Amino acid sequence: MAIRQHSFFLSEPLALAEVLQAIEQGKNLAQTNLQGINLSQMDLSGIDLSGANLIGANLSKTNLSGANLQGVDLRRANLRDANLSGANLEESYLMRSNLQGCNLVDANLESVKLKLALYDRHTLWPAGFNYQKSEAVGPKASLSGAFLSTANLRGVDLSYSNLRGAYLSGVDLTGANLEGAALSGANLQNAFLTGAYLRNAILIGAELQGADLRAADLTGANLEQLQSIAGADFSLVQGLSEEARAMLRSRSSQELGTWNSFTRNNTAQSLAG
C-alpha cells in the first residue's frame, strides 16, 4: 500500500484503516493528511509524522515519546494527557490545541506556535521553556492585551494570569478559575462568567457591560473604577462585600436599569440580594 502524502490539494484525509495498517507495517507517515483522525491511547513512540496534517486530531493519552513531529500542523488537536517527552516539535503548529496534562519534558519546542493552546498545572514543559509568554492559555499566563474575544474557555485555569487590557468580549469563561488574575482594563463586555472563580482578582477599570456573573465567586475581588456595569448580572454572586455591593448600587440609574439580553435580569435586580 502506497501512503498518500499530504498536499494542499489533497481532498480527503487518510482512512483510519490505512493509517493503522501503515503503522503496523512500520511505514513512513510523514507529509500525510491525517486531519481529524482518532489515534487516542495508541503507542506511536518514535513515529515519523513530520510535516503531517493533524488538524483536529484526537491524540489524547497517546504515546508520542521520541516522535518526529517537526512542522506538523496540530491546530485544535486534542493532546490531553499525551506523552510527548523527547519529541521533536520544531516549527510545529499547536494553536488552540489542548495540552492539558501533556508531558513535554525534553521535547524540542524551537519555533513552535502555541497561540491559544490550553495548558494546566499538570502540563509538564521542557526545562527552561518560557511557556508563560508563549501565548498559550493557562495558569500564570502572560496575556496582556491578548485578543480572546468569543473564545471557549469554559472551566479553564487562568489563575494568577496577566490579562490586563485583554479583549475578552463574548468569551465563555463559565466555571473558569480566575483566582488572583490581573484583569485591570480588560474588556469583558457580554462575557459569560457564570460560576467563575474570581477570588482576589483585580478588575480595576474593567468593562463589564452585559457580563453574566451569576453565581461567580467575587470574594476579595477589586471592582474599583469599573467602566460600565450596564446589563451585568450579579445574581447569586458569592463573597461580594456589602461595601462592594453598595458601590455597585451607586452607579447611574441608566446602568442599573439596563437589562441583560441573555439572563433577562436588569443590573439593579441582580444586586438586590
Short mmCIF file of C-alpha atoms in Angstrom, two decimals:
data_model
loop_
_atom_site.label_atom_id
_atom_site.label_comp_id
_atom_site.label_asym_id
_atom_site.label_seq_id
_atom_site.Cartn_x
_atom_site.Cartn_y
_atom_site.Cartn_z
CA MET A 1 0.00 0.00 0.00
CA ALA A 2 1.44 3.36 -1.01
CA ILE A 3 0.85 6.09 1.54
CA ARG A 4 -0.62 9.23 0.02
CA GLN A 5 1.42 12.23 1.01
CA HIS A 6 -0.27 15.38 2.22
CA SER A 7 -0.59 18.38 -0.06
CA PHE A 8 -2.80 21.42 -0.13
CA PHE A 9 -4.71 19.81 -2.99
CA LEU A 10 -5.47 16.52 -1.22
CA SER A 11 -9.24 16.45 -0.79
CA GLU A 12 -9.62 13.56 1.63
CA PRO A 13 -7.54 12.56 4.67
CA LEU A 14 -6.30 9.00 5.01
CA ALA A 15 -8.81 6.50 6.35
CA LEU A 16 -8.15 5.13 9.83
CA ALA A 17 -7.73 1.60 8.43
CA GLU A 18 -4.99 2.82 6.06
CA VAL A 19 -3.18 4.56 8.88
CA LEU A 20 -3.38 1.61 11.26
CA GLN A 21 -2.06 -0.71 8.55
CA ALA A 22 0.81 1.68 7.80
CA ILE A 23 1.69 1.89 11.50
CA GLU A 24 1.61 -1.89 11.83
CA GLN A 25 3.93 -2.25 8.83
CA GLY A 26 6.26 0.49 10.10
CA LYS A 27 5.70 2.70 7.05
CA ASN A 28 6.53 6.39 6.91
CA LEU A 29 3.60 8.70 7.65
CA ALA A 30 5.48 11.95 7.04
CA GLN A 31 3.65 14.57 4.94
CA THR A 32 0.35 12.66 5.13
CA ASN A 33 -3.13 14.09 5.61
CA LEU A 34 -4.46 12.80 8.95
CA GLN A 35 -6.88 15.61 9.66
CA GLY A 36 -9.46 14.74 12.33
CA ILE A 37 -8.14 11.22 12.87
CA ASN A 38 -8.67 9.42 16.18
CA LEU A 39 -5.43 7.86 17.42
CA SER A 40 -6.26 8.21 21.10
CA GLN A 41 -4.38 5.98 23.59
CA MET A 42 -2.17 4.42 20.90
CA ASP A 43 1.56 3.73 21.23
CA LEU A 44 3.18 5.84 18.50
CA SER A 45 6.52 6.29 20.20
CA GLY A 46 9.30 7.15 17.78
CA ILE A 47 6.96 7.52 14.79
CA ASP A 48 7.81 9.90 11.93
CA LEU A 49 4.87 12.26 11.33
CA SER A 50 6.96 15.22 10.18
CA GLY A 51 5.00 17.68 8.05
CA ALA A 52 1.73 15.79 8.55
CA ASN A 53 -1.68 17.43 8.75
CA LEU A 54 -3.15 16.52 12.15
CA ILE A 55 -5.61 19.40 12.45
CA GLY A 56 -8.34 18.48 14.94
CA ALA A 57 -6.88 15.03 15.57
CA ASN A 58 -7.66 13.15 18.78
CA LEU A 59 -4.33 12.20 20.34
CA SER A 60 -5.45 12.16 23.95
CA LYS A 61 -3.39 9.78 26.11
CA THR A 62 -1.36 8.81 23.01
CA ASN A 63 2.29 7.86 23.49
CA LEU A 64 4.29 10.05 21.10
CA SER A 65 7.53 9.98 23.05
CA GLY A 66 10.53 10.49 20.83
CA ALA A 67 8.30 11.06 17.78
CA ASN A 68 9.35 13.27 14.88
CA LEU A 69 6.64 15.93 14.73
CA GLN A 70 8.68 18.63 13.03
CA GLY A 71 6.48 21.03 11.08
CA VAL A 72 3.31 19.12 11.96
CA ASP A 73 0.01 21.00 11.89
CA LEU A 74 -1.69 20.20 15.21
CA ARG A 75 -4.11 23.09 15.32
CA ARG A 76 -7.13 22.28 17.53
CA ALA A 77 -5.73 18.81 18.19
CA ASN A 78 -6.59 17.07 21.47
CA LEU A 79 -3.31 16.16 23.18
CA ARG A 80 -4.73 15.92 26.67
CA ASP A 81 -2.61 13.61 28.85
CA ALA A 82 -0.47 12.68 25.81
CA ASN A 83 3.17 11.71 26.24
CA LEU A 84 5.36 13.91 24.02
CA SER A 85 8.53 13.57 26.05
CA GLY A 86 11.60 13.86 23.88
CA ALA A 87 9.51 14.52 20.76
CA ASN A 88 10.73 16.88 18.03
CA LEU A 89 8.08 19.60 17.66
CA GLU A 90 10.30 22.16 15.96
CA GLU A 91 8.27 24.62 13.86
CA SER A 92 5.04 22.74 14.58
CA TYR A 93 1.66 24.45 14.82
CA LEU A 94 -0.19 23.88 18.10
CA MET A 95 -2.56 26.85 18.06
CA ARG A 96 -5.78 26.18 20.01
CA SER A 97 -4.65 22.64 20.80
CA ASN A 98 -5.37 21.02 24.17
CA LEU A 99 -2.15 20.40 26.09
CA GLN A 100 -3.74 19.89 29.49
CA GLY A 101 -1.87 17.17 31.37
CA CYS A 102 0.52 16.73 28.44
CA ASN A 103 4.11 15.58 29.08
CA LEU A 104 6.52 17.73 27.04
CA VAL A 105 9.65 17.05 29.08
CA ASP A 106 12.79 17.20 26.90
CA ALA A 107 10.69 17.95 23.80
CA ASN A 108 12.16 20.27 21.15
CA LEU A 109 9.86 23.30 21.06
CA GLU A 110 12.05 25.56 18.94
CA SER A 111 9.91 27.95 16.86
CA VAL A 112 6.72 26.15 17.92
CA LYS A 113 3.44 28.12 17.59
CA LEU A 114 1.36 27.88 20.79
CA LYS A 115 -1.10 30.75 20.48
CA LEU A 116 -4.30 29.96 22.46
CA ALA A 117 -3.18 26.39 23.19
CA LEU A 118 -4.62 25.26 26.54
CA TYR A 119 -2.42 24.00 29.35
CA ASP A 120 -2.94 23.42 33.07
CA ARG A 121 -0.92 22.82 36.23
CA HIS A 122 -0.41 19.20 35.21
CA THR A 123 1.26 20.08 31.89
CA LEU A 124 4.99 19.27 32.01
CA TRP A 125 7.25 21.58 29.99
CA PRO A 126 10.90 21.30 28.91
CA ALA A 127 13.34 22.76 31.43
CA GLY A 128 13.84 26.48 30.82
CA PHE A 129 10.96 26.86 28.35
CA ASN A 130 9.09 30.12 28.98
CA TYR A 131 5.58 28.79 28.43
CA GLN A 132 4.05 31.70 30.34
CA LYS A 133 4.98 34.05 27.49
CA SER A 134 4.27 31.61 24.65
CA GLU A 135 0.70 33.00 24.06
CA ALA A 136 -0.69 29.72 25.39
CA VAL A 137 -3.60 29.88 27.86
CA GLY A 138 -3.26 28.56 31.39
CA PRO A 139 -2.13 29.37 34.95
CA LYS A 140 0.15 32.42 35.25
CA ALA A 141 -0.03 33.05 31.51
CA SER A 142 1.14 36.44 30.24
CA LEU A 143 -1.75 37.53 28.03
CA SER A 144 -1.76 41.29 28.48
CA GLY A 145 -3.70 42.88 25.61
CA ALA A 146 -4.47 39.50 24.04
CA PHE A 147 -7.42 39.11 21.66
CA LEU A 148 -9.53 36.30 23.13
CA SER A 149 -12.98 37.58 22.16
CA THR A 150 -15.66 34.85 21.82
CA ALA A 151 -13.14 32.11 22.74
CA ASN A 152 -14.43 29.00 24.51
CA LEU A 153 -12.52 28.93 27.79
CA ARG A 154 -15.08 27.08 29.89
CA GLY A 155 -13.51 25.66 33.04
CA VAL A 156 -10.01 26.78 32.03
CA ASP A 157 -7.46 27.51 34.75
CA LEU A 158 -6.24 31.10 34.32
CA SER A 159 -5.32 31.64 37.95
CA TYR A 160 -2.81 34.45 38.53
CA SER A 161 -2.64 35.20 34.82
CA ASN A 162 -1.86 38.64 33.44
CA LEU A 163 -4.92 39.64 31.40
CA ARG A 164 -4.55 43.39 31.73
CA GLY A 165 -6.22 45.15 28.83
CA ALA A 166 -7.17 41.83 27.22
CA TYR A 167 -10.07 41.70 24.77
CA LEU A 168 -12.47 39.18 26.31
CA SER A 169 -15.80 40.35 24.91
CA GLY A 170 -18.22 37.47 24.48
CA VAL A 171 -15.69 34.96 25.81
CA ASP A 172 -17.10 31.88 27.59
CA LEU A 173 -15.39 31.65 30.98
CA THR A 174 -18.13 29.62 32.64
CA GLY A 175 -16.68 27.91 35.69
CA ALA A 176 -13.18 29.17 34.88
CA ASN A 177 -10.56 29.64 37.59
CA LEU A 178 -9.51 33.30 37.57
CA GLU A 179 -8.23 33.46 41.12
CA GLY A 180 -5.81 36.34 41.53
CA ALA A 181 -5.96 37.14 37.82
CA ALA A 182 -4.97 40.67 36.76
CA LEU A 183 -7.92 41.91 34.66
CA SER A 184 -7.45 45.66 35.01
CA GLY A 185 -8.73 47.44 31.91
CA ALA A 186 -9.90 44.17 30.34
CA ASN A 187 -12.93 44.22 28.05
CA LEU A 188 -15.39 41.64 29.42
CA GLN A 189 -18.43 43.00 27.62
CA ASN A 190 -21.07 40.26 27.23
CA ALA A 191 -18.66 37.69 28.68
CA PHE A 192 -20.01 34.54 30.31
CA LEU A 193 -18.55 34.31 33.82
CA THR A 194 -21.25 32.11 35.32
CA GLY A 195 -19.83 30.28 38.34
CA ALA A 196 -16.34 31.62 37.63
CA TYR A 197 -13.84 31.68 40.49
CA LEU A 198 -12.68 35.30 40.74
CA ARG A 199 -11.32 35.36 44.28
CA ASN A 200 -8.84 38.22 44.73
CA ALA A 201 -9.00 39.02 41.01
CA ILE A 202 -8.11 42.61 40.09
CA LEU A 203 -10.78 44.14 37.85
CA ILE A 204 -9.90 47.82 38.23
CA GLY A 205 -11.28 49.75 35.25
CA ALA A 206 -12.64 46.61 33.57
CA GLU A 207 -15.60 46.75 31.18
CA LEU A 208 -18.44 44.54 32.49
CA GLN A 209 -21.31 45.74 30.31
CA GLY A 210 -23.69 42.83 29.71
CA ALA A 211 -21.45 40.34 31.53
CA ASP A 212 -23.10 37.25 33.05
CA LEU A 213 -21.62 36.92 36.55
CA ARG A 214 -24.32 34.74 38.07
CA ALA A 215 -23.04 32.62 40.97
CA ALA A 216 -19.47 33.84 40.44
CA ASP A 217 -17.18 33.94 43.48
CA LEU A 218 -16.05 37.56 43.93
CA THR A 219 -14.50 37.19 47.37
CA GLY A 220 -11.77 39.79 47.71
CA ALA A 221 -12.09 40.90 44.08
CA ASN A 222 -11.18 44.53 43.36
CA LEU A 223 -14.07 46.14 41.46
CA GLU A 224 -12.99 49.75 41.62
CA GLN A 225 -13.44 52.23 38.77
CA LEU A 226 -15.34 49.81 36.52
CA GLN A 227 -16.05 51.32 33.12
CA SER A 228 -19.65 50.10 32.91
CA ILE A 229 -21.87 47.51 34.56
CA ALA A 230 -24.90 48.24 32.36
CA GLY A 231 -26.76 44.96 31.93
CA ALA A 232 -24.28 42.98 34.04
CA ASP A 233 -26.00 40.21 36.03
CA PHE A 234 -24.68 39.68 39.58
CA SER A 235 -27.43 37.29 40.70
CA LEU A 236 -26.33 34.79 43.37
CA VAL A 237 -22.73 36.03 43.39
CA GLN A 238 -20.68 34.84 46.34
CA GLY A 239 -18.30 36.81 48.52
CA LEU A 240 -19.45 40.28 47.42
CA SER A 241 -18.96 42.51 50.46
CA GLU A 242 -21.67 44.93 51.49
CA GLU A 243 -19.28 47.77 50.73
CA ALA A 244 -18.68 46.49 47.19
CA ARG A 245 -22.40 45.86 46.68
CA ALA A 246 -23.20 49.42 47.84
CA MET A 247 -20.55 50.77 45.46
CA LEU A 248 -22.13 48.92 42.55
CA ARG A 249 -25.64 50.05 43.55
CA SER A 250 -24.43 53.67 43.48
CA ARG A 251 -23.86 53.52 39.72
CA SER A 252 -26.10 55.54 37.43
CA SER A 253 -29.76 54.60 37.09
CA GLN A 254 -29.19 54.13 33.37
CA GLU A 255 -26.61 51.41 34.02
CA LEU A 256 -28.59 49.78 36.82
CA GLY A 257 -31.78 49.75 34.78
CA THR A 258 -30.23 48.03 31.76
CA TRP A 259 -31.46 44.51 31.05
CA ASN A 260 -29.16 41.62 30.28
CA SER A 261 -30.34 40.25 26.94
CA PHE A 262 -29.30 36.70 27.88
CA THR A 263 -30.44 36.34 31.51
CA ARG A 264 -33.42 38.74 31.27
CA ASN A 265 -32.47 40.42 34.56
CA ASN A 266 -31.51 44.04 34.97
CA THR A 267 -28.43 45.01 36.95
CA ALA A 268 -30.32 46.61 39.84
CA GLN A 269 -32.43 43.49 40.40
CA SER A 270 -29.35 41.27 40.33
CA LEU A 271 -27.76 43.37 43.09
CA ALA A 272 -30.84 43.39 45.31
CA GLY A 273 -29.95 40.21 47.20
#
